[in-house]
Coordinates of C-alpha atoms and ligand atoms in Angstrom, one line a residue:
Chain A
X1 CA -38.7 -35.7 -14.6
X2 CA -38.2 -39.0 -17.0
X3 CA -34.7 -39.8 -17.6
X4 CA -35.2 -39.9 -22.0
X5 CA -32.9 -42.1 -23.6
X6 CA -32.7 -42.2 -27.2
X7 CA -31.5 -45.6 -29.1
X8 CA -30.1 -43.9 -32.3
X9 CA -28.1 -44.4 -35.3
X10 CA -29.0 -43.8 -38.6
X11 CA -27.4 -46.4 -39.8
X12 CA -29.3 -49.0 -40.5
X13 CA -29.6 -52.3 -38.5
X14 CA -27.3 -51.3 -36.4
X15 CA -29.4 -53.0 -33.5
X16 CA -31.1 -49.6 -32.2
X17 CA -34.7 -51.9 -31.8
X18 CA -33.3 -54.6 -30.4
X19 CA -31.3 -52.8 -28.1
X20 CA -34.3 -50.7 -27.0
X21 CA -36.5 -53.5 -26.1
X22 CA -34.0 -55.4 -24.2
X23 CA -33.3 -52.3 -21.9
X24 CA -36.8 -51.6 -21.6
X25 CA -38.0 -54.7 -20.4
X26 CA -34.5 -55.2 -18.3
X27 CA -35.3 -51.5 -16.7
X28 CA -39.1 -52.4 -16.3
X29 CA -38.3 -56.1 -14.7
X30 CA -35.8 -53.9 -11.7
X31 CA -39.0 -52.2 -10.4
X32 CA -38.8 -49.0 -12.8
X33 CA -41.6 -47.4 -14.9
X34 CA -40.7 -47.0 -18.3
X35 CA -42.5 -45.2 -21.3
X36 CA -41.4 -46.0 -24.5
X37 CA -41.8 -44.1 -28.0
X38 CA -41.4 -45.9 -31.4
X39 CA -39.5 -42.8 -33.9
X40 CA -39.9 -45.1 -36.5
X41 CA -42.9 -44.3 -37.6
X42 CA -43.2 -46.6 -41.0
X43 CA -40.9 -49.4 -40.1
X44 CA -42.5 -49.3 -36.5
X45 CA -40.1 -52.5 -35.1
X46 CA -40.3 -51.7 -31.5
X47 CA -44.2 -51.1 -32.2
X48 CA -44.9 -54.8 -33.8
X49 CA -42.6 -56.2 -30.8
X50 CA -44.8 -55.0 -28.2
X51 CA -47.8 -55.2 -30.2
X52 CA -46.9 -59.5 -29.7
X53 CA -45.8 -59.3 -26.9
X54 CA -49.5 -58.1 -25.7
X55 CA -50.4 -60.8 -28.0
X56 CA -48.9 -63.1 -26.2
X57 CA -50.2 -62.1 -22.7
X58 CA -53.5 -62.3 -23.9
X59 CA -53.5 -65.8 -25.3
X60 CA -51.8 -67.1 -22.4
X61 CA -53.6 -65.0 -20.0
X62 CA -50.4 -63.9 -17.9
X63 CA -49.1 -60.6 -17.2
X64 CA -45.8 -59.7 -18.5
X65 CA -43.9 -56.6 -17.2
X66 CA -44.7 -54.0 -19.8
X67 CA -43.2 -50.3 -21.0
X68 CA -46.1 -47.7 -21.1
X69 CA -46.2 -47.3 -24.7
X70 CA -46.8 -43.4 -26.6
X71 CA -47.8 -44.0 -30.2
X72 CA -46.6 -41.0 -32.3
X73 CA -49.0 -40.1 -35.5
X74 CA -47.2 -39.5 -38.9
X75 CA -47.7 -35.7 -40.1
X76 CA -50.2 -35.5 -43.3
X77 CA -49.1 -31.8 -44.3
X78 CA -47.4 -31.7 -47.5
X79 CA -45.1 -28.6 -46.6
X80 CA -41.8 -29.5 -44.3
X81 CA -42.2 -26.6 -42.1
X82 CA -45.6 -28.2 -41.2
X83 CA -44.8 -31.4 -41.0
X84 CA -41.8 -30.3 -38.7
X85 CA -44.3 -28.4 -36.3
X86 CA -46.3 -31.3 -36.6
X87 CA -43.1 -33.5 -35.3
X88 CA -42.0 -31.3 -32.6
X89 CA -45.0 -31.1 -31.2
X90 CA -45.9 -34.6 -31.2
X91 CA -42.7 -35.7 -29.7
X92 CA -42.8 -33.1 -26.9
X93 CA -46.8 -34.0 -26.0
X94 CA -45.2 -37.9 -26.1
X95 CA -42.5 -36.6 -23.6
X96 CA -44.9 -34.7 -21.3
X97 CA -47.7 -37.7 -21.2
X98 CA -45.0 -40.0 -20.5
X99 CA -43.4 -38.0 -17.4
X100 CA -46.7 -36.9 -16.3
X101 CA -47.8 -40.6 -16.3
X102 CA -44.9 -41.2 -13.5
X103 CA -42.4 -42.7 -15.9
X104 CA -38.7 -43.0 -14.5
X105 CA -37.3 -43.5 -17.7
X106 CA -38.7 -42.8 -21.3
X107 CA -36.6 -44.7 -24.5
X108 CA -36.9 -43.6 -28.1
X109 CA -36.3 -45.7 -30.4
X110 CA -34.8 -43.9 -33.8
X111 CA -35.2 -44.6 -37.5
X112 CA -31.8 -45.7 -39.1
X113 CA -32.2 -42.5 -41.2
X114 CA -31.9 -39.0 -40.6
X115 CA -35.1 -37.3 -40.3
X116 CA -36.3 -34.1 -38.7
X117 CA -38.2 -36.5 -36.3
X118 CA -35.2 -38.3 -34.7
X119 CA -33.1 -35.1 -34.8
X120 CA -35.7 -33.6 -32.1
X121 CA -36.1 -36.6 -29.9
X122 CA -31.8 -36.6 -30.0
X123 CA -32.3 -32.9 -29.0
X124 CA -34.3 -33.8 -25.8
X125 CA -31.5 -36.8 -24.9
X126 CA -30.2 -37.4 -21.7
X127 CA -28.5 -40.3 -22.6
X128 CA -28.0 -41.5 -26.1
X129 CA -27.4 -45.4 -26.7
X130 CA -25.5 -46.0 -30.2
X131 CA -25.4 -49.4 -30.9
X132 CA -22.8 -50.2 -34.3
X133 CA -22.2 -53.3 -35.6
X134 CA -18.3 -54.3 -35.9
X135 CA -18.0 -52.9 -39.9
X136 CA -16.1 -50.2 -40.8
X137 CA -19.5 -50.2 -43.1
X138 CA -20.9 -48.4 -40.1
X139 CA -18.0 -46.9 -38.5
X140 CA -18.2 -44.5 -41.2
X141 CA -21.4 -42.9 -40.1
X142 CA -19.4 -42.1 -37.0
X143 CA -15.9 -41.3 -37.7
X144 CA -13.6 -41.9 -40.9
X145 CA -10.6 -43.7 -41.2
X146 CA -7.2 -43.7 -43.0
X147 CA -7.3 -46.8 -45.0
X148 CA -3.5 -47.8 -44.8
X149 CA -3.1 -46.6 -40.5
X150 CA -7.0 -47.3 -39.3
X151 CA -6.2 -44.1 -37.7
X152 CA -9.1 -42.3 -36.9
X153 CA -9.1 -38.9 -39.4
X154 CA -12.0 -37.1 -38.3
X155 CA -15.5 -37.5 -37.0
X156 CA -18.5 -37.7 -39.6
X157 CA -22.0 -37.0 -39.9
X158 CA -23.9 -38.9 -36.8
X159 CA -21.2 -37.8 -34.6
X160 CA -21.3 -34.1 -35.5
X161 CA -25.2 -34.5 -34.9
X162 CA -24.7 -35.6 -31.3
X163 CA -21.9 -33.2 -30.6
X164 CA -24.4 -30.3 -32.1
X165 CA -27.3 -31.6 -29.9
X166 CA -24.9 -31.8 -26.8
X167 CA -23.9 -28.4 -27.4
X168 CA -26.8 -26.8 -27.9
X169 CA -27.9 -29.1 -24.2
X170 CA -25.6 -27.1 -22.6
X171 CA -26.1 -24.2 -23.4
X172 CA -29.8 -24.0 -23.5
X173 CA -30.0 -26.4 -20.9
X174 CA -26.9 -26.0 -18.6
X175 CA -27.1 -29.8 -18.8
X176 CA -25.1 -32.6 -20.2
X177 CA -25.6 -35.4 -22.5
X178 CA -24.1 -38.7 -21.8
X179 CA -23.2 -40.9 -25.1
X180 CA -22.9 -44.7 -25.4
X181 CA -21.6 -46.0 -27.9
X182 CA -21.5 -49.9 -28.2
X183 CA -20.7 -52.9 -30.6
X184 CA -23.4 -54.8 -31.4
X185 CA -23.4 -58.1 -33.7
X186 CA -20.2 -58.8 -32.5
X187 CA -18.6 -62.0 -34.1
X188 CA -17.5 -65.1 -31.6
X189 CA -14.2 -65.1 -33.2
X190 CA -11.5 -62.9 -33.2
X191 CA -10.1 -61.2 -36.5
X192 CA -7.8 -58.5 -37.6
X193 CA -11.0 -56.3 -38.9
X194 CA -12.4 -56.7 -35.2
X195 CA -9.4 -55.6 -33.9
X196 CA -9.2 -52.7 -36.4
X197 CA -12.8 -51.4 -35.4
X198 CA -12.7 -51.7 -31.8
X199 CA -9.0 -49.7 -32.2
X200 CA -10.6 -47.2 -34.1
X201 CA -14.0 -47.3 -31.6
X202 CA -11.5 -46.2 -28.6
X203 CA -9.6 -43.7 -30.2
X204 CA -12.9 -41.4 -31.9
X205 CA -14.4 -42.1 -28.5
X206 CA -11.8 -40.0 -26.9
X207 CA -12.0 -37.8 -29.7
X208 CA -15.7 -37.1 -30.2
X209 CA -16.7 -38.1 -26.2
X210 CA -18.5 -40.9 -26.5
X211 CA -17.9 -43.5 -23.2
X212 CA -17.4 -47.3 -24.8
X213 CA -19.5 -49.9 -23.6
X214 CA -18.8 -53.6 -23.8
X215 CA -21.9 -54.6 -26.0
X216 CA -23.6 -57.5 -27.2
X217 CA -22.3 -60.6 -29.3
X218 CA -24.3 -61.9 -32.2
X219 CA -26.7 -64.5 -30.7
X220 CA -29.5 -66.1 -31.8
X221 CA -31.2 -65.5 -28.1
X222 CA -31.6 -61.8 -29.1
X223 CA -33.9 -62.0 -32.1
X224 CA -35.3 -65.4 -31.9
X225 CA -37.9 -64.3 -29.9
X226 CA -39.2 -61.5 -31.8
X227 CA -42.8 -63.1 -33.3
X228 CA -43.6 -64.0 -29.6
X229 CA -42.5 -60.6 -28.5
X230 CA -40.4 -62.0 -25.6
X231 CA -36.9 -61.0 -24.8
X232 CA -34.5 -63.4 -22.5
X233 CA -35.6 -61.9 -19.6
X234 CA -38.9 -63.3 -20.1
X235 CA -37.8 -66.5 -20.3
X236 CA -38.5 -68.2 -17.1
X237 CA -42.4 -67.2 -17.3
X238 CA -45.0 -69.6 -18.2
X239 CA -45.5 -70.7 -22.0
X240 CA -42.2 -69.8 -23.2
X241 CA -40.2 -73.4 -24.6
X242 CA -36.7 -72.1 -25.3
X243 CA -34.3 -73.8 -23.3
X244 CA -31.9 -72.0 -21.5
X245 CA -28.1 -72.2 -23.5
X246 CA -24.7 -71.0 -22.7
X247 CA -25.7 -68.0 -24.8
X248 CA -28.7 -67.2 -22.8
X249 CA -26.5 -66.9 -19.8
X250 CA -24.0 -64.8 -21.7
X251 CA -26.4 -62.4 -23.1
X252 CA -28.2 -61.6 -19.7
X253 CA -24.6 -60.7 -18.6
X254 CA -24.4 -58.4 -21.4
X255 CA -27.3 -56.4 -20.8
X256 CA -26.4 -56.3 -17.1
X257 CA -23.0 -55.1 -18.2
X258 CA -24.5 -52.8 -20.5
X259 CA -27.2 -51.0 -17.8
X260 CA -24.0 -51.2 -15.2
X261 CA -22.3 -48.8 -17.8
X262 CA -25.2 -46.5 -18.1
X263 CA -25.0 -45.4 -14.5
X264 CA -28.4 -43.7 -14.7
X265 CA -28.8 -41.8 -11.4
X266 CA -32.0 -43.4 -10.0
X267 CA -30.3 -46.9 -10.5
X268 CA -27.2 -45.7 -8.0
X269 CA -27.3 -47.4 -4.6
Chain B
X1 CA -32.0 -50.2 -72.9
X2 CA -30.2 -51.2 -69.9
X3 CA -31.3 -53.8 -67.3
X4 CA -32.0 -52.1 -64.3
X5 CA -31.7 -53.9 -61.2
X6 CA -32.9 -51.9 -57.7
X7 CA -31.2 -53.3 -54.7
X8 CA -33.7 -52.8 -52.4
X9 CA -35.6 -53.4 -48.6
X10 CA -36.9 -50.6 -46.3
X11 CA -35.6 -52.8 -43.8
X12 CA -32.5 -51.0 -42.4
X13 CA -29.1 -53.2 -42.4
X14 CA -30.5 -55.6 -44.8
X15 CA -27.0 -55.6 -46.7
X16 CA -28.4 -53.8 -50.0
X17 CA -25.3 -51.9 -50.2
X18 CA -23.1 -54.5 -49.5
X19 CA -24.5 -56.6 -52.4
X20 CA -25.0 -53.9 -54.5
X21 CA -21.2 -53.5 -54.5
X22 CA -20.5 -56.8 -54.8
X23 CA -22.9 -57.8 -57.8
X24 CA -21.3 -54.0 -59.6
X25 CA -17.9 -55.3 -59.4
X26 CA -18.9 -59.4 -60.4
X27 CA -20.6 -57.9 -63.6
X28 CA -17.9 -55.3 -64.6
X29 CA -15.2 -58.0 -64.2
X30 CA -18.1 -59.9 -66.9
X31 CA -16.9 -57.7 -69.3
X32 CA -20.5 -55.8 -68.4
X33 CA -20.7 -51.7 -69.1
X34 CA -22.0 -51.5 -65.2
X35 CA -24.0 -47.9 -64.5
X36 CA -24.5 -47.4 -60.6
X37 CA -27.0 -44.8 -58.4
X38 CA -26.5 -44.6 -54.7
X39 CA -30.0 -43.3 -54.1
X40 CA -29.1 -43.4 -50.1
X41 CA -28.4 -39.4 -50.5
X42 CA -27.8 -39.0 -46.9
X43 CA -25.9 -42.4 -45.9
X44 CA -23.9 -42.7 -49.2
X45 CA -22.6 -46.3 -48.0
X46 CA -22.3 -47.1 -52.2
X47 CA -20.9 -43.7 -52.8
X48 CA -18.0 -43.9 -50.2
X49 CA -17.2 -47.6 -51.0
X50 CA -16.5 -45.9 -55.0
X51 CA -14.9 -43.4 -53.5
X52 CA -12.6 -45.2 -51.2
X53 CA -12.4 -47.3 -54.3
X54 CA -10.9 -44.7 -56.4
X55 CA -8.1 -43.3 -53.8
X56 CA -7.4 -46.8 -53.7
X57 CA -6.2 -46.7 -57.7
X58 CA -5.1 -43.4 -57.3
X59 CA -2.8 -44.3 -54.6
X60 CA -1.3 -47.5 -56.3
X61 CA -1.8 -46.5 -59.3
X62 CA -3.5 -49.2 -60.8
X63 CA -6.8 -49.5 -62.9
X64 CA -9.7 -51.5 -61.7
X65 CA -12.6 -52.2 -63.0
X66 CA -15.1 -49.9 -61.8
X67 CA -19.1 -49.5 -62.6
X68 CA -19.8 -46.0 -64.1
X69 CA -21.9 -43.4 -61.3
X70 CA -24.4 -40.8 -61.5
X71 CA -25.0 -38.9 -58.9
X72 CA -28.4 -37.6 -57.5
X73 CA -28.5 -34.3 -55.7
X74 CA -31.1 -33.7 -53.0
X75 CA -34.0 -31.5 -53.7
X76 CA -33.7 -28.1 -51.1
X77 CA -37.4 -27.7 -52.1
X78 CA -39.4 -27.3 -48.7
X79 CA -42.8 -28.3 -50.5
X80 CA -43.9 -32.9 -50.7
X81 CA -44.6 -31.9 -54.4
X82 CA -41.5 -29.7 -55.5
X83 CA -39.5 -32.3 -54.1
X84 CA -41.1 -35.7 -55.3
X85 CA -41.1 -33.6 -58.6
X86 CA -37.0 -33.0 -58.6
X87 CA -36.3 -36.6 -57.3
X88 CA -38.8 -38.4 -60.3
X89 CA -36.8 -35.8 -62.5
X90 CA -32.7 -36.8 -61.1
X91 CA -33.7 -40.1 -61.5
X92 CA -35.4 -40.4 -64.5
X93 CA -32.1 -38.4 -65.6
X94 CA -29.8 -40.6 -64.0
X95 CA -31.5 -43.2 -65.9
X96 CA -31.5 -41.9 -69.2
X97 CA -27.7 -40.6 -68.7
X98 CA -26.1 -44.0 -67.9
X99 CA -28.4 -45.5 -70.5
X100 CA -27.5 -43.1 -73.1
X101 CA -23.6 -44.2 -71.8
X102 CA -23.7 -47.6 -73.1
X103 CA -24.8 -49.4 -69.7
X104 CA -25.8 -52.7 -69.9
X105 CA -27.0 -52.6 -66.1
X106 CA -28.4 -50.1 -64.1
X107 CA -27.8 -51.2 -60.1
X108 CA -29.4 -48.8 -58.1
X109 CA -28.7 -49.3 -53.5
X110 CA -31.9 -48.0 -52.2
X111 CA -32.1 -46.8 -48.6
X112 CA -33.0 -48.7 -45.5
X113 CA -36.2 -46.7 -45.1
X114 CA -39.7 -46.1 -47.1
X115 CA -39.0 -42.7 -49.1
X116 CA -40.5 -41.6 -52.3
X117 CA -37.3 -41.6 -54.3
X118 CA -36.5 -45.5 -53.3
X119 CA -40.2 -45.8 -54.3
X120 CA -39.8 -44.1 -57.6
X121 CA -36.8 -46.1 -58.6
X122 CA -38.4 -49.5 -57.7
X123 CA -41.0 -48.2 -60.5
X124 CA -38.7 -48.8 -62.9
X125 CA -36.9 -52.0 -61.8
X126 CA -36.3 -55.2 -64.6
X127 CA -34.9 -56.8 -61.6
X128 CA -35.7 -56.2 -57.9
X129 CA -33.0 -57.6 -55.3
X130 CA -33.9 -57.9 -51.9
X131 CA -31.6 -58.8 -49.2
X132 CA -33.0 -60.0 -45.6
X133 CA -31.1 -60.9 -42.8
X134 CA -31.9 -64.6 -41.5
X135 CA -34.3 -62.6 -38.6
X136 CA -37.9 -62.7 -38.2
X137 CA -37.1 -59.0 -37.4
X138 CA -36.7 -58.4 -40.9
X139 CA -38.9 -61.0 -42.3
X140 CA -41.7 -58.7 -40.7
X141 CA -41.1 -56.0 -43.5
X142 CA -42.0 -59.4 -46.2
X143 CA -44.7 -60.7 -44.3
X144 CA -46.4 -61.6 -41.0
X145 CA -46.1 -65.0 -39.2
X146 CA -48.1 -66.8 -36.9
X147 CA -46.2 -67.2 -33.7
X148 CA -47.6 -70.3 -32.6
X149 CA -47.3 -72.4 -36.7
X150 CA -45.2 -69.7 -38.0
X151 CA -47.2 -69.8 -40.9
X152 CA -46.9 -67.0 -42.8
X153 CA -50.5 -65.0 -42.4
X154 CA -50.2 -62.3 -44.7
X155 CA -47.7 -60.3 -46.6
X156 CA -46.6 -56.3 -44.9
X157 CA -45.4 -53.0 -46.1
X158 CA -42.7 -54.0 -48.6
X159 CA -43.8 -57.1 -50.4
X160 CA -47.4 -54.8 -50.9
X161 CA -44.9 -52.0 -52.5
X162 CA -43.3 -54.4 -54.9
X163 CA -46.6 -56.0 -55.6
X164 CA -47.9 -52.3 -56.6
X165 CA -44.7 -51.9 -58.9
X166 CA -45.0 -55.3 -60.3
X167 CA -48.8 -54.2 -61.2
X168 CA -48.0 -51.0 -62.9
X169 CA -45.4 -52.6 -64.7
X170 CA -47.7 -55.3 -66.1
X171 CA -50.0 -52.9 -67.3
X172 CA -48.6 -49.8 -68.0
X173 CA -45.0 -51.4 -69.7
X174 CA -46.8 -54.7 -70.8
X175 CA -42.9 -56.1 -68.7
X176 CA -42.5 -58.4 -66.3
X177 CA -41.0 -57.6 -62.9
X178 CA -38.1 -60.4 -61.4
X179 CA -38.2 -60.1 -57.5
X180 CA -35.6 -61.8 -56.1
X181 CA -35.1 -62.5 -52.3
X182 CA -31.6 -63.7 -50.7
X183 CA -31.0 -64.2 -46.9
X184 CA -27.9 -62.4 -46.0
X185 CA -25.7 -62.7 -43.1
X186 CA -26.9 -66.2 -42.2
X187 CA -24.6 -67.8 -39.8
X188 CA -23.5 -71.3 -39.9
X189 CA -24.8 -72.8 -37.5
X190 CA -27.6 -74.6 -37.9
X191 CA -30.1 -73.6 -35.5
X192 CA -34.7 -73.7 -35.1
X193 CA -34.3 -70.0 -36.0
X194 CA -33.0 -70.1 -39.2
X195 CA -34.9 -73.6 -40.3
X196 CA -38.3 -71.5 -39.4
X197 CA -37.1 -68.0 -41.5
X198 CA -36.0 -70.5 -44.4
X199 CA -38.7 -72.3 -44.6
X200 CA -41.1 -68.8 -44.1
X201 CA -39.5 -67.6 -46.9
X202 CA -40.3 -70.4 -49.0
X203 CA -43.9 -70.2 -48.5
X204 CA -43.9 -66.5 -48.6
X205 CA -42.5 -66.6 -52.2
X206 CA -45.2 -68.6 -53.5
X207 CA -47.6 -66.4 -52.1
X208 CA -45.9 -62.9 -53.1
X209 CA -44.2 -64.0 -56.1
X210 CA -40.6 -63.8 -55.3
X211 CA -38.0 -66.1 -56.2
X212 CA -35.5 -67.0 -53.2
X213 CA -31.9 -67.3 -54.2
X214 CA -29.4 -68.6 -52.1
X215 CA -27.8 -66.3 -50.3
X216 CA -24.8 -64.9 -48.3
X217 CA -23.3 -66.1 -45.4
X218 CA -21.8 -63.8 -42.5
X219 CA -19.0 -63.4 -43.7
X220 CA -15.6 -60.7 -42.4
X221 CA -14.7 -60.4 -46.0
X222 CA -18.0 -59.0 -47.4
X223 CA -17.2 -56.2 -44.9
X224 CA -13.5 -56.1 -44.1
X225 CA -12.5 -54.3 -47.3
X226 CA -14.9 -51.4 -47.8
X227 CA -12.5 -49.0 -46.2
X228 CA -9.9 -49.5 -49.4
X229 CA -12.8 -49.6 -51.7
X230 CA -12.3 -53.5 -52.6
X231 CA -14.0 -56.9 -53.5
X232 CA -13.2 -60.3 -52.8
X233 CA -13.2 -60.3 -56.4
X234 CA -9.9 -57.6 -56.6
X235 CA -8.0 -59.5 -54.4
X236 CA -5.4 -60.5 -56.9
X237 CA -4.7 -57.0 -57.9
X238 CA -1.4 -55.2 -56.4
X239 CA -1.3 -53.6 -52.8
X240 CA -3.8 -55.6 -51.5
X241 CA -2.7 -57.7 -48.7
X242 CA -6.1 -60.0 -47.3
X243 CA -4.7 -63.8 -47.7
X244 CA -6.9 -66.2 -49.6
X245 CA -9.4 -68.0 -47.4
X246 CA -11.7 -70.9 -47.2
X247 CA -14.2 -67.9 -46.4
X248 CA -12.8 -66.1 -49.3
X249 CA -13.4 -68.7 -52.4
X250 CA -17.1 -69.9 -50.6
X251 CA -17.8 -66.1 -50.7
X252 CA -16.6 -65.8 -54.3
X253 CA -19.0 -69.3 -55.1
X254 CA -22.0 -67.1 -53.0
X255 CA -21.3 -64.6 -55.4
X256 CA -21.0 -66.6 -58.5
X257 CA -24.1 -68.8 -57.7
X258 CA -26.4 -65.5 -56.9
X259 CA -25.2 -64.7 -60.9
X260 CA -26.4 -67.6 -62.2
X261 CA -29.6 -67.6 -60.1
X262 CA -30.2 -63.8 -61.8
X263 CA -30.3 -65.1 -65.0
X264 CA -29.9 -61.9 -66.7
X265 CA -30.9 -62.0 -70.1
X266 CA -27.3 -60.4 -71.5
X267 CA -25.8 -63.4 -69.7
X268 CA -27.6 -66.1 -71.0
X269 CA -24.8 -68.1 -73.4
Ligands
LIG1 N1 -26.9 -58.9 -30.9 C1 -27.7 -59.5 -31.9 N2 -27.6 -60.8 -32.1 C2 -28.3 -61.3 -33.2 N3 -29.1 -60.7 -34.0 C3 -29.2 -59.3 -33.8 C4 -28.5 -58.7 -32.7 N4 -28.9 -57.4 -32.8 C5 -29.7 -57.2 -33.8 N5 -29.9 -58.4 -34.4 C6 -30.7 -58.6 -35.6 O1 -30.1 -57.7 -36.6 C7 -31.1 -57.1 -37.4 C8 -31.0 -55.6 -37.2 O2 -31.4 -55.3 -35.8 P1 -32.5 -54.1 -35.5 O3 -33.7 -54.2 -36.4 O4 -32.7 -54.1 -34.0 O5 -31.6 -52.8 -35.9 P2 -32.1 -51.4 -36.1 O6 -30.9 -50.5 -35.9 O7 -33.3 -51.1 -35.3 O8 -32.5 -51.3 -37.6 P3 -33.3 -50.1 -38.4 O9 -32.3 -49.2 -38.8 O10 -34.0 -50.8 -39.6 O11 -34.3 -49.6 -37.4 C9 -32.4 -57.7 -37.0 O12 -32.7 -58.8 -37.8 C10 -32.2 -58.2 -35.5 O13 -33.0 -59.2 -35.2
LIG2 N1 -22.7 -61.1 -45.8 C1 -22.2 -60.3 -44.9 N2 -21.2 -60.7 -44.1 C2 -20.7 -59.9 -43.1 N3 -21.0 -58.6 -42.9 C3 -22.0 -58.1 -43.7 C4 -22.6 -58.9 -44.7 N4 -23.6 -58.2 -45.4 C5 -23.6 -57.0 -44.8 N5 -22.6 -56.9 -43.8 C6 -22.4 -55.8 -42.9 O1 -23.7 -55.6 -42.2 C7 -23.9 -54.2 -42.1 C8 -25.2 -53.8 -42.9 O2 -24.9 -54.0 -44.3 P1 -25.2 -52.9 -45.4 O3 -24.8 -51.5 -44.9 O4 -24.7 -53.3 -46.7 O5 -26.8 -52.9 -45.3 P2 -27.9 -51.9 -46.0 O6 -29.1 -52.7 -46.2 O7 -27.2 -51.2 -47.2 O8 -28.1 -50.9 -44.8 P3 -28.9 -49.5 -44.9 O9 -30.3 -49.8 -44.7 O10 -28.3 -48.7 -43.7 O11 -28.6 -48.9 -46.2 C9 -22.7 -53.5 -42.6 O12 -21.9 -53.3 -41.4 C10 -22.0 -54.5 -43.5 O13 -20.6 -54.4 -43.6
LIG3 MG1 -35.2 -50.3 -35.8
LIG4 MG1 -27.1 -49.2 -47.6

C-alpha cells in the first residue's frame, strides 16, 4: 500500500504547496513512485506547478522526474451531504488509482482552510507534514499562548483536528499517525519573537505529539522557480540558468534534513 | 454611508489580516469611527488579534483605541442556498449595523480562499485592498506570466472576480470601485525575483485596473505583537515593552505612506 502523506494547515501560506512539491520531486528524484493529489481544488497551486513544469519539458524536449498526478473534480450538488459523498468518494477512488498504479508514496496537498475535503484526506494520513511560518499569527491555529509567559495554554483548533483523526486511526485502524510539524519562512536572523515561537513549538509538541522538524529558511531558491515549474533539485538539468548560491546549497540540506526526519519505512536502509 | 474597504486575496497568507489590523488601528488613531468584520469565521486571525487586544486593556487597565466589531455567525444550514441566503443576510446586517453606528469605515479581512461570503462582501467594496507576497506563487492568483518574457499573458481567478464586482458596481450603483494592490513581506534584498514580480505587477495593473501602492516589507514587528493584541502604532502606551527600532519607524512610514496612497475621500484636507 501507498504511504499517504498529507501537507496540511489551514492556515494560510503557511508553505503546505511549496513544501509538497519539494518533497515530491526530492522522493521521485531517490528512485520512488510518487502520486500526488491537489485538495485545493480552486486555488489549485500544486496543480499550476506541475502543469509548468510539463510545460517546460515539452518546450525543451527533456524528461523531468515527474509525480503521477490524480486530478480531483469539484462537487456540483448544491446539498452538503452530497457534496460530502461526492468528496469522499472522490478522494478515496484518487487513493485507490494511485496505489493500484504502483505508487510508494501518495502526497496531498491541503487547502489553507477547513473544508470537509481536507478533513477526509487528514483522515486517511499516515504521515501529516505541517509546515508554520515563525508568527505567533499562525501558532494560534495550533496551540494558544499566554501573552505575558509564551507559555503554551492549550492546543487549538488544527491541533484537536489531527489528535481527532489520529484517534479515530487507531482505533478504526489499529494504526498510528506520525505528525511533523516544521517552521517554514524562517528569518536569517535571530530575534526574541523567533525565540518565543520555536519555545512554544517544543513545548505544544510534547503536549499535542507532534515530532519537530528542523525546517526551511526563507529563500528566494524556494519560490523563484515557480513559473518554470522547477524546484532546486532540478537545477543541474539542461535549460535551467539559475546559478547555484550559498542558499541553493543550504536549502538542498534542508529538504535532506527534512526527509531524514520523516523516517518513512521504505526509505530505511 | 461608511467607506467600506474589503481586505482581500483568495491567496492564502497574503497578509490581509495583518494589514487589516494595522490600517483599523492607523485610522482610529485618525480620529476615524472604524467598524471591523472578520469574515474568516473559521480562522478568526482579526477576531483573536481584538480579542488579545482587549485582555490587553483589561489587564493594564488602559484604554486604546479600538475599531468597533460585528460579528458574523456561520450558517448551520446544510442546503448551497439556505446558506448563501444567511451569509448575504449577516452581512448585509453587519453592514447596515456599523453603518447605522456612526462608522466612517467599514474594513472587512476576507479569507484566504474563494467562498461565497468573501464574494458577497467584495460586492459591496468602495475600496478593495489586496495584499501579495513578492512570489510568482501568489502573483498566479492576479495573473499568468510567460516563463520565458515574464510577460504577463492573461489575468486568473481573482483579478476576473474583482473585475465582475467592479462591473456590477458600475452599473448597478453607477460607483466606482478603487482596487488597490501592495506587495507584502518583500525582503530587502534586492534580488531578479523580486525586480520580475515588481515589474509584473506594474504591467498587470494597467491591464486589470489596479493601482499598486507601495507596500510592506518583512518585517518582525508586523507580527511580533499579535499575541498582546498591539500595533506598532500602540507602542508608546503603558505595559508595552518592544524598544523603538529602525524597523519600527520605517514600518510606521510603510503604514503612513499606504494612507496617503488610499486617498480616502474623509481624509482628503
Ligand atoms: N521557504 C520559503 N522561502 C521563500 N518563500 C517561500 C517559502 N515557503 C513558501 N514561500 C512562499 O510563501 C508563499 C506561501 O507559500 P505556499 O503557497 O506554498 O503556502 P500554502 O500553505 O500552500 O498557501 P495556501 O494556504 O494558499 O495553500 C508563496 O508565495 C511561496 O512562494
Ligand atoms: N509585513 C510582514 N512582515 C512580517 N510578517 C508578516 C507580514 N505580513 C504578514 N506577516 C506574517 O505572515 C503570515 C501571514 O499573514 P496573515 O495571516 O496576515 O495573512 P492572511 O492573508 O490574513 O492569511 P489567511 O489567508 O490565512 O487569512 C502571518 O504569520 C503574519 O504574522
Ligand atoms: Mg497551497
Ligand atoms: Mg487572515
Amino acid at each position: 500500500t501507498a504511504h499517504v502523506i498529507i501537507v496540511g494547515n489551514e492556515k494560510g501560506g503557511a508553505g503546505k504547496s511549496t513544501v509538497a512539491i519539494h518533497l515530491a520531486v526530492a522522493l521521485t528524484r531517490m528512485g520512488k513512485k510518487v502520486g500526488m493529489v491537489d485538495l485545493d481544488l480552486r486555488q489549485g497551486t500544486l496543480s499550476k506547478y506541475l502543469n509548468n513544469r510539463k510545460k517546460w519539458c515539452e518546450k525543451f524536449n527533456v524528461t523531468l522526474p515527474n509525480p503521477l498526478v490524480h486530478k480531483i473534480e469539484p462537487s456540483v450538488a448544491r446539498h452538503l451531504d452530497e457534496i460530502e459523498a461526492d468528496e469522499s468518494a472522490r478522494w478515496a477512488h484518487a487513493v485507490d488509482t494511485l496505489t493500484e498504479a504502483g505508487c510508494d508514496f501518495i502526497i496531498a496537498d491541503s487547502p489553507g482552510s477547513d473544508n470537509y475535503l481536507a478533513r477526509t484526506a487528514h483522515g486517511y494520513a499516515d504521515t501529516i507534514i505541517t509546515p508554520v511560518n515563525d508568527s505567533f499569527v499562525d501558532f494560534a491555529l495550533l496551540g494558544e499562548v499566554d501573552p505575558d509567559t509564551f507559555e503554551v495554554s492549550r492546543p487549538s483548533q488544527y491541533s484537536e483536528m489531527v489528535w481527532e483523526c489520529r484517534k479515530r486511526k487507531a482505533i478504526f485502524q489499529k494504526k498510528t499517525l506520525d505528525w511533523v510539524v516544521m517552521r517554514n519562512r524562517v528569518a536569517m536572523l535571530d530575534s526574541r519573537n523567533k525565540r518565543r515561537v520555536g519555545d512554544g513549538l517544543k513545548k505544544l509538541s510534547e503536549r499535542v505529539g507532534f515530532r519537530l522538524a528542523p525546517g526551511f529558511a526563507e529563500r528566494v531558491i524556494y519560490r523563484e522557480l515557480f513559473p518554470l515549474g522547477l524546484t532546486l533539485l532540478d537545477l543541474t538539468e539542461h535549460g535551467s540558468t539559475v546559478q547555484f548560491t550559498m542558499s541553493h546549497v543550504a536549502a538542498r540540506q534542508e529538504l535532506r534534513d527534512l526527509i531524514m526526519l520523516l523516517k518513512f519505512p521504505s526509505l530505511a536502509g
